[in-house]
């Protein structure tokens, strides 16, 4: 089975490396070609494609991890032009359920199957092959690509039909907004009391308030380091999707709405490419 990967960003790079480690990766494509060339040189047995349509023509499974809805639709349109009937496309970006459904319709017309497969676990999960993958699509298609997904993950949950993986990821993003609010506010509260931050984080992380974000980002944010990680502008994009979903479902998500407003302040101040933990800047007044 020939497997290709499109989108070698913060997430895609680690995911592609884990596929290669499992002996599953044949080709890579990245919009900025130098990244694909560098990875192909590092992995030796993988081809860097300069042309996305050529990669699509050569592969049986195409994985995509790009930024936003319009990017996924542009990439899927390019793949649809040349992919063979029977190819499976797996989109691992975070986008709306509607975009996943549009992608599936576009590809189905060419005899190409699609699953939405957004991930959680951060750059660390991508690098370590321990992502949680949320699947929308039919079970037979998932069975075909399961060995590929297993090389990148520790958990694969088939939620339901096309779009339901992305709907589940939206739940994850609403929860991440609340956790970001709780952790950044609490650590700014600690800093304002001039407490020794490393000790506070170690103590709190071992108890009932412990969580992934505190473990991975607590000490970096309080020492003023905000390298992504997960770019704040990308979480903002996700929360705007969640806001529309919440309006349609007539449910209130006030922590997410507050987070959108605060991210917009940070983006206006030039911090959009920083990690989401840069919310600490606002809470601590720095
Ligand atoms: P990133 O570092 O900004 O990388 C984005 C990748 O997508 C780059 O390779 C970029 O190519 C490519 N791309 C963007 N638009 C494209 C287009 N129109 N055509 C072709 N390629 C395009 O982002 P990331 O952090 O890896 O995130 C990727 C996706 O995973 C996003 O949907 C994000 O929400 C989701 N996600 C991220 C995390 C995280 O912790 N970072 C966790 C879970 C899910 P260039 O190199 O040319 O810019």
GROMACS .gro file of C-alpha atoms and ligand atoms in nm:
model
  334
    1UNK     CA    1   0.000   0.000   0.000
    2UNK     CA    2   0.147   0.338  -0.108
    3UNK     CA    3   0.086   0.608   0.155
    4UNK     CA    4   0.141   0.981   0.094
    5UNK     CA    5   0.132   1.273   0.339
    6UNK     CA    6   0.037   1.635   0.257
    7UNK     CA    7   0.113   1.918   0.505
    8UNK     CA    8   0.438   1.896   0.697
    9UNK     CA    9   0.365   2.162   0.960
   10UNK     CA   10   0.408   2.139   1.337
   11UNK     CA   11   0.180   1.833   1.346
   12UNK     CA   12   0.238   1.676   1.006
   13UNK     CA   13   0.612   1.648   1.039
   14UNK     CA   14   0.601   1.421   1.346
   15UNK     CA   15   0.312   1.220   1.203
   16UNK     CA   16   0.499   1.162   0.876
   17UNK     CA   17   0.814   1.058   1.065
   18UNK     CA   18   0.616   0.797   1.260
   19UNK     CA   19   0.464   0.660   0.938
   20UNK     CA   20   0.814   0.631   0.794
   21UNK     CA   21   0.938   0.457   1.111
   22UNK     CA   22   0.663   0.197   1.061
   23UNK     CA   23   0.776   0.150   0.699
   24UNK     CA   24   0.450   0.292   0.564
   25UNK     CA   25   0.538   0.626   0.402
   26UNK     CA   26   0.610   0.648   0.027
   27UNK     CA   27   0.571   1.019  -0.057
   28UNK     CA   28   0.532   1.365   0.094
   29UNK     CA   29   0.415   1.703  -0.037
   30UNK     CA   30   0.433   2.042   0.130
   31UNK     CA   31   0.321   2.378  -0.014
   32UNK     CA   32   0.659   2.522   0.087
   33UNK     CA   33   0.860   2.262  -0.102
   34UNK     CA   34   1.178   2.293   0.104
   35UNK     CA   35   1.010   2.121   0.401
   36UNK     CA   36   0.921   1.815   0.192
   37UNK     CA   37   1.268   1.802   0.040
   38UNK     CA   38   1.431   1.821   0.385
   39UNK     CA   39   1.212   1.540   0.522
   40UNK     CA   40   1.272   1.319   0.217
   41UNK     CA   41   1.647   1.373   0.256
   42UNK     CA   42   1.625   1.281   0.625
   43UNK     CA   43   1.414   0.968   0.565
   44UNK     CA   44   1.603   0.853   0.254
   45UNK     CA   45   1.332   0.611   0.124
   46UNK     CA   46   1.055   0.870   0.087
   47UNK     CA   47   0.990   1.077  -0.229
   48UNK     CA   48   0.935   1.454  -0.207
   49UNK     CA   49   0.669   1.551  -0.462
   50UNK     CA   50   0.679   1.900  -0.610
   51UNK     CA   51   0.331   1.846  -0.755
   52UNK     CA   52   0.039   1.754  -0.528
   53UNK     CA   53  -0.159   1.601  -0.818
   54UNK     CA   54   0.130   1.365  -0.898
   55UNK     CA   55   0.144   1.244  -0.538
   56UNK     CA   56  -0.233   1.187  -0.543
   57UNK     CA   57  -0.205   0.981  -0.864
   58UNK     CA   58   0.066   0.755  -0.718
   59UNK     CA   59  -0.086   0.676  -0.376
   60UNK     CA   60  -0.346   0.434  -0.238
   61UNK     CA   61  -0.389   0.635   0.082
   62UNK     CA   62  -0.343   1.013   0.107
   63UNK     CA   63  -0.324   1.179   0.450
   64UNK     CA   64  -0.370   1.554   0.480
   65UNK     CA   65  -0.293   1.786   0.773
   66UNK     CA   66  -0.325   2.150   0.662
   67UNK     CA   67  -0.456   2.463   0.834
   68UNK     CA   68  -0.818   2.561   0.776
   69UNK     CA   69  -1.140   2.476   0.589
   70UNK     CA   70  -1.048   2.655   0.264
   71UNK     CA   71  -0.707   2.482   0.266
   72UNK     CA   72  -0.861   2.136   0.305
   73UNK     CA   73  -1.107   2.203   0.022
   74UNK     CA   74  -0.829   2.332  -0.207
   75UNK     CA   75  -0.611   2.030  -0.133
   76UNK     CA   76  -0.900   1.785  -0.178
   77UNK     CA   77  -0.994   1.948  -0.512
   78UNK     CA   78  -0.636   1.897  -0.632
   79UNK     CA   79  -0.633   1.534  -0.514
   80UNK     CA   80  -0.972   1.463  -0.674
   81UNK     CA   81  -0.831   1.562  -1.011
   82UNK     CA   82  -0.585   1.273  -1.030
   83UNK     CA   83  -0.646   1.014  -0.753
   84UNK     CA   84  -0.727   0.660  -0.870
   85UNK     CA   85  -1.069   0.513  -0.792
   86UNK     CA   86  -1.033   0.315  -0.468
   87UNK     CA   87  -0.789   0.561  -0.310
   88UNK     CA   88  -0.868   0.662   0.050
   89UNK     CA   89  -0.818   1.023   0.163
   90UNK     CA   90  -0.783   1.081   0.539
   91UNK     CA   91  -0.802   1.444   0.652
   92UNK     CA   92  -0.637   1.500   0.990
   93UNK     CA   93  -0.672   1.881   0.994
   94UNK     CA   94  -0.921   2.048   1.229
   95UNK     CA   95  -1.207   2.192   1.022
   96UNK     CA   96  -1.587   2.202   1.030
   97UNK     CA   97  -1.806   1.894   0.986
   98UNK     CA   98  -1.955   2.066   0.680
   99UNK     CA   99  -1.613   2.086   0.515
  100UNK     CA  100  -1.559   1.714   0.583
  101UNK     CA  101  -1.895   1.638   0.421
  102UNK     CA  102  -1.813   1.857   0.118
  103UNK     CA  103  -1.477   1.686   0.078
  104UNK     CA  104  -1.641   1.343   0.093
  105UNK     CA  105  -1.895   1.436  -0.178
  106UNK     CA  106  -1.626   1.580  -0.406
  107UNK     CA  107  -1.411   1.268  -0.375
  108UNK     CA  108  -1.697   1.017  -0.393
  109UNK     CA  109  -1.776   1.146  -0.743
  110UNK     CA  110  -1.429   1.014  -0.845
  111UNK     CA  111  -1.465   0.682  -0.663
  112UNK     CA  112  -1.233   0.801  -0.386
  113UNK     CA  113  -1.327   0.733  -0.020
  114UNK     CA  114  -1.285   0.989   0.259
  115UNK     CA  115  -1.267   0.985   0.638
  116UNK     CA  116  -1.238   1.285   0.867
  117UNK     CA  117  -0.975   1.203   1.127
  118UNK     CA  118  -0.887   1.508   1.339
  119UNK     CA  119  -0.640   1.451   1.617
  120UNK     CA  120  -0.567   1.562   1.971
  121UNK     CA  121  -0.245   1.531   2.169
  122UNK     CA  122  -0.045   1.829   2.048
  123UNK     CA  123   0.293   1.838   1.882
  124UNK     CA  124   0.419   1.602   2.154
  125UNK     CA  125   0.151   1.346   2.058
  126UNK     CA  126   0.238   1.386   1.690
  127UNK     CA  127   0.610   1.336   1.758
  128UNK     CA  128   0.561   1.044   1.997
  129UNK     CA  129   0.293   0.864   1.793
  130UNK     CA  130   0.041   0.892   2.076
  131UNK     CA  131  -0.235   1.101   1.919
  132UNK     CA  132  -0.603   1.041   1.988
  133UNK     CA  133  -0.785   1.019   1.651
  134UNK     CA  134  -1.158   1.093   1.613
  135UNK     CA  135  -1.304   0.928   1.304
  136UNK     CA  136  -1.602   1.016   1.090
  137UNK     CA  137  -1.678   0.791   0.794
  138UNK     CA  138  -1.777   0.435   0.718
  139UNK     CA  139  -1.633   0.138   0.903
  140UNK     CA  140  -1.504  -0.042   0.591
  141UNK     CA  141  -1.298   0.260   0.487
  142UNK     CA  142  -1.160   0.294   0.839
  143UNK     CA  143  -1.059  -0.074   0.839
  144UNK     CA  144  -0.853  -0.017   0.522
  145UNK     CA  145  -0.649   0.266   0.680
  146UNK     CA  146  -0.643   0.153   1.044
  147UNK     CA  147  -0.285   0.014   1.029
  148UNK     CA  148  -0.171   0.351   0.891
  149UNK     CA  149  -0.348   0.543   1.169
  150UNK     CA  150  -0.212   0.306   1.435
  151UNK     CA  151   0.142   0.414   1.346
  152UNK     CA  152   0.060   0.767   1.466
  153UNK     CA  153  -0.174   0.714   1.757
  154UNK     CA  154  -0.253   0.544   2.083
  155UNK     CA  155  -0.630   0.577   2.045
  156UNK     CA  156  -0.862   0.557   1.743
  157UNK     CA  157  -1.232   0.615   1.808
  158UNK     CA  158  -1.484   0.566   1.528
  159UNK     CA  159  -1.749   0.818   1.628
  160UNK     CA  160  -1.997   0.783   1.339
  161UNK     CA  161  -2.064   0.904   0.982
  162UNK     CA  162  -1.863   1.165   0.788
  163UNK     CA  163  -1.828   1.487   0.988
  164UNK     CA  164  -1.869   1.328   1.329
  165UNK     CA  165  -1.491   1.311   1.382
  166UNK     CA  166  -1.477   1.688   1.332
  167UNK     CA  167  -1.781   1.743   1.556
  168UNK     CA  168  -1.599   1.550   1.831
  169UNK     CA  169  -1.284   1.754   1.775
  170UNK     CA  170  -1.497   2.068   1.824
  171UNK     CA  171  -1.596   1.931   2.166
  172UNK     CA  172  -1.224   1.886   2.238
  173UNK     CA  173  -1.152   2.247   2.135
  174UNK     CA  174  -1.426   2.390   2.358
  175UNK     CA  175  -1.276   2.192   2.647
  176UNK     CA  176  -0.923   2.314   2.563
  177UNK     CA  177  -1.047   2.676   2.574
  178UNK     CA  178  -1.182   2.622   2.925
  179UNK     CA  179  -0.862   2.450   3.037
  180UNK     CA  180  -0.652   2.732   2.889
  181UNK     CA  181  -0.865   2.986   3.077
  182UNK     CA  182  -0.836   2.793   3.404
  183UNK     CA  183  -0.461   2.727   3.385
  184UNK     CA  184  -0.352   3.074   3.266
  185UNK     CA  185  -0.577   3.251   3.517
  186UNK     CA  186  -0.462   3.031   3.809
  187UNK     CA  187  -0.093   3.068   3.723
  188UNK     CA  188  -0.125   3.447   3.686
  189UNK     CA  189  -0.294   3.442   4.030
  190UNK     CA  190   0.005   3.245   4.167
  191UNK     CA  191   0.259   3.479   4.005
  192UNK     CA  192   0.083   3.783   4.152
  193UNK     CA  193   0.146   3.635   4.496
  194UNK     CA  194   0.519   3.599   4.416
  195UNK     CA  195   0.502   3.224   4.474
  196UNK     CA  196   0.785   3.000   4.344
  197UNK     CA  197   0.618   2.900   4.016
  198UNK     CA  198   0.801   2.573   3.948
  199UNK     CA  199   0.707   2.443   4.293
  200UNK     CA  200   0.346   2.559   4.258
  201UNK     CA  201   0.316   2.384   3.920
  202UNK     CA  202   0.473   2.061   4.050
  203UNK     CA  203   0.241   2.060   4.353
  204UNK     CA  204  -0.077   2.138   4.162
  205UNK     CA  205   0.004   1.900   3.875
  206UNK     CA  206   0.008   1.605   4.118
  207UNK     CA  207  -0.343   1.667   4.250
  208UNK     CA  208  -0.701   1.701   4.134
  209UNK     CA  209  -0.625   2.007   3.917
  210UNK     CA  210  -0.348   1.832   3.723
  211UNK     CA  211  -0.392   1.820   3.345
  212UNK     CA  212  -0.202   1.784   3.011
  213UNK     CA  213  -0.183   2.158   2.941
  214UNK     CA  214  -0.043   2.239   3.286
  215UNK     CA  215   0.215   1.959   3.250
  216UNK     CA  216   0.327   2.057   2.901
  217UNK     CA  217   0.293   2.436   2.903
  218UNK     CA  218   0.284   2.552   3.268
  219UNK     CA  219   0.658   2.606   3.315
  220UNK     CA  220   0.718   2.746   2.966
  221UNK     CA  221   0.440   3.005   2.986
  222UNK     CA  222   0.543   3.126   3.332
  223UNK     CA  223   0.901   3.169   3.210
  224UNK     CA  224   0.779   3.377   2.914
  225UNK     CA  225   0.825   3.115   2.638
  226UNK     CA  226   0.537   3.079   2.394
  227UNK     CA  227   0.680   2.879   2.102
  228UNK     CA  228   0.412   2.659   1.939
  229UNK     CA  229   0.288   2.399   2.015
  230UNK     CA  230  -0.049   2.493   1.890
  231UNK     CA  231  -0.072   2.832   1.726
  232UNK     CA  232  -0.322   3.060   1.893
  233UNK     CA  233  -0.461   3.170   1.554
  234UNK     CA  234  -0.543   2.804   1.474
  235UNK     CA  235  -0.734   2.756   1.802
  236UNK     CA  236  -0.915   3.083   1.727
  237UNK     CA  237  -1.017   2.936   1.388
  238UNK     CA  238  -1.147   2.623   1.567
  239UNK     CA  239  -1.341   2.819   1.828
  240UNK     CA  240  -1.515   3.023   1.556
  241UNK     CA  241  -1.635   2.690   1.412
  242UNK     CA  242  -1.749   2.585   1.763
  243UNK     CA  243  -1.930   2.917   1.810
  244UNK     CA  244  -2.135   2.863   1.492
  245UNK     CA  245  -2.213   2.504   1.597
  246UNK     CA  246  -2.320   2.623   1.944
  247UNK     CA  247  -2.550   2.888   1.793
  248UNK     CA  248  -2.710   2.625   1.570
  249UNK     CA  249  -2.755   2.388   1.865
  250UNK     CA  250  -2.874   2.675   2.091
  251UNK     CA  251  -2.622   2.598   2.362
  252UNK     CA  252  -2.406   2.853   2.547
  253UNK     CA  253  -2.024   2.821   2.542
  254UNK     CA  254  -1.923   3.140   2.729
  255UNK     CA  255  -1.567   3.030   2.808
  256UNK     CA  256  -1.504   2.973   2.438
  257UNK     CA  257  -1.660   3.307   2.343
  258UNK     CA  258  -1.438   3.484   2.599
  259UNK     CA  259  -1.137   3.298   2.463
  260UNK     CA  260  -1.217   3.410   2.106
  261UNK     CA  261  -1.226   3.775   2.222
  262UNK     CA  262  -0.901   3.742   2.414
  263UNK     CA  263  -0.723   3.559   2.129
  264UNK     CA  264  -0.833   3.844   1.898
  265UNK     CA  265  -0.662   4.093   2.132
  266UNK     CA  266  -0.345   3.884   2.124
  267UNK     CA  267  -0.361   3.841   1.745
  268UNK     CA  268  -0.403   4.219   1.701
  269UNK     CA  269  -0.089   4.262   1.914
  270UNK     CA  270   0.106   4.026   1.683
  271UNK     CA  271   0.092   3.706   1.894
  272UNK     CA  272  -0.118   3.488   1.659
  273UNK     CA  273   0.170   3.254   1.574
  274UNK     CA  274   0.251   3.194   1.941
  275UNK     CA  275   0.129   2.894   2.139
  276UNK     CA  276  -0.219   2.913   2.294
  277UNK     CA  277  -0.048   2.942   2.634
  278UNK     CA  278   0.029   3.305   2.533
  279UNK     CA  279  -0.313   3.372   2.689
  280UNK     CA  280  -0.100   3.397   3.007
  281UNK     CA  281   0.025   3.730   2.869
  282UNK     CA  282  -0.322   3.882   2.915
  283UNK     CA  283  -0.394   3.718   3.250
  284UNK     CA  284  -0.061   3.828   3.398
  285UNK     CA  285  -0.061   4.169   3.230
  286UNK     CA  286   0.263   4.113   3.034
  287LIG     P1  287   0.111   2.459   1.091
  287LIG     O1  288   0.236   2.429   1.165
  287LIG     O2  289   0.073   2.601   1.069
  287LIG     O3  290   0.119   2.380   0.950
  287LIG     C1  291   0.019   2.394   0.852
  287LIG     C2  292   0.056   2.306   0.733
  287LIG     O4  293  -0.047   2.313   0.635
  287LIG     C3  294   0.185   2.353   0.663
  287LIG     O5  295   0.253   2.239   0.615
  287LIG     C4  296   0.130   2.436   0.549
  287LIG     O6  297   0.220   2.449   0.440
  287LIG     C5  298   0.010   2.354   0.510
  287LIG     N1  299  -0.092   2.430   0.437
  287LIG     C6  300  -0.169   2.531   0.485
  287LIG     N2  301  -0.254   2.574   0.391
  287LIG     C7  302  -0.229   2.501   0.279
  287LIG     C8  303  -0.284   2.500   0.149
  287LIG     N3  304  -0.383   2.583   0.112
  287LIG     N4  305  -0.234   2.410   0.060
  287LIG     C9  306  -0.137   2.323   0.096
  287LIG     N5  307  -0.080   2.321   0.217
  287LIG    C10  308  -0.126   2.408   0.309
  287LIG     O7  309  -0.017   2.393   1.163
  287LIG     P2  310  -0.024   2.262   1.257
  287LIG     O8  311  -0.007   2.304   1.399
  287LIG     O9  312   0.061   2.155   1.199
  287LIG    O10  313  -0.179   2.228   1.240
  287LIG    C11  314  -0.228   2.160   1.124
  287LIG    C12  315  -0.374   2.123   1.150
  287LIG    O11  316  -0.381   2.037   1.266
  287LIG    C13  317  -0.464   2.244   1.179
  287LIG    O12  318  -0.592   2.222   1.126
  287LIG    C14  319  -0.468   2.247   1.332
  287LIG    O13  320  -0.585   2.310   1.380
  287LIG    C15  321  -0.465   2.098   1.364
  287LIG     N6  322  -0.409   2.061   1.497
  287LIG    C16  323  -0.299   2.123   1.548
  287LIG    C17  324  -0.251   2.083   1.673
  287LIG    C18  325  -0.129   2.146   1.736
  287LIG    O14  326  -0.107   2.127   1.857
  287LIG     N7  327  -0.045   2.216   1.661
  287LIG    C19  328  -0.314   1.980   1.742
  287LIG    C20  329  -0.424   1.917   1.684
  287LIG    C21  330  -0.471   1.958   1.561
  287LIG     P3  331   0.340   2.558   0.444
  287LIG    O15  332   0.456   2.489   0.515
  287LIG    O16  333   0.367   2.590   0.305
  287LIG    O17  334   0.289   2.677   0.525
   0.00000   0.00000   0.00000
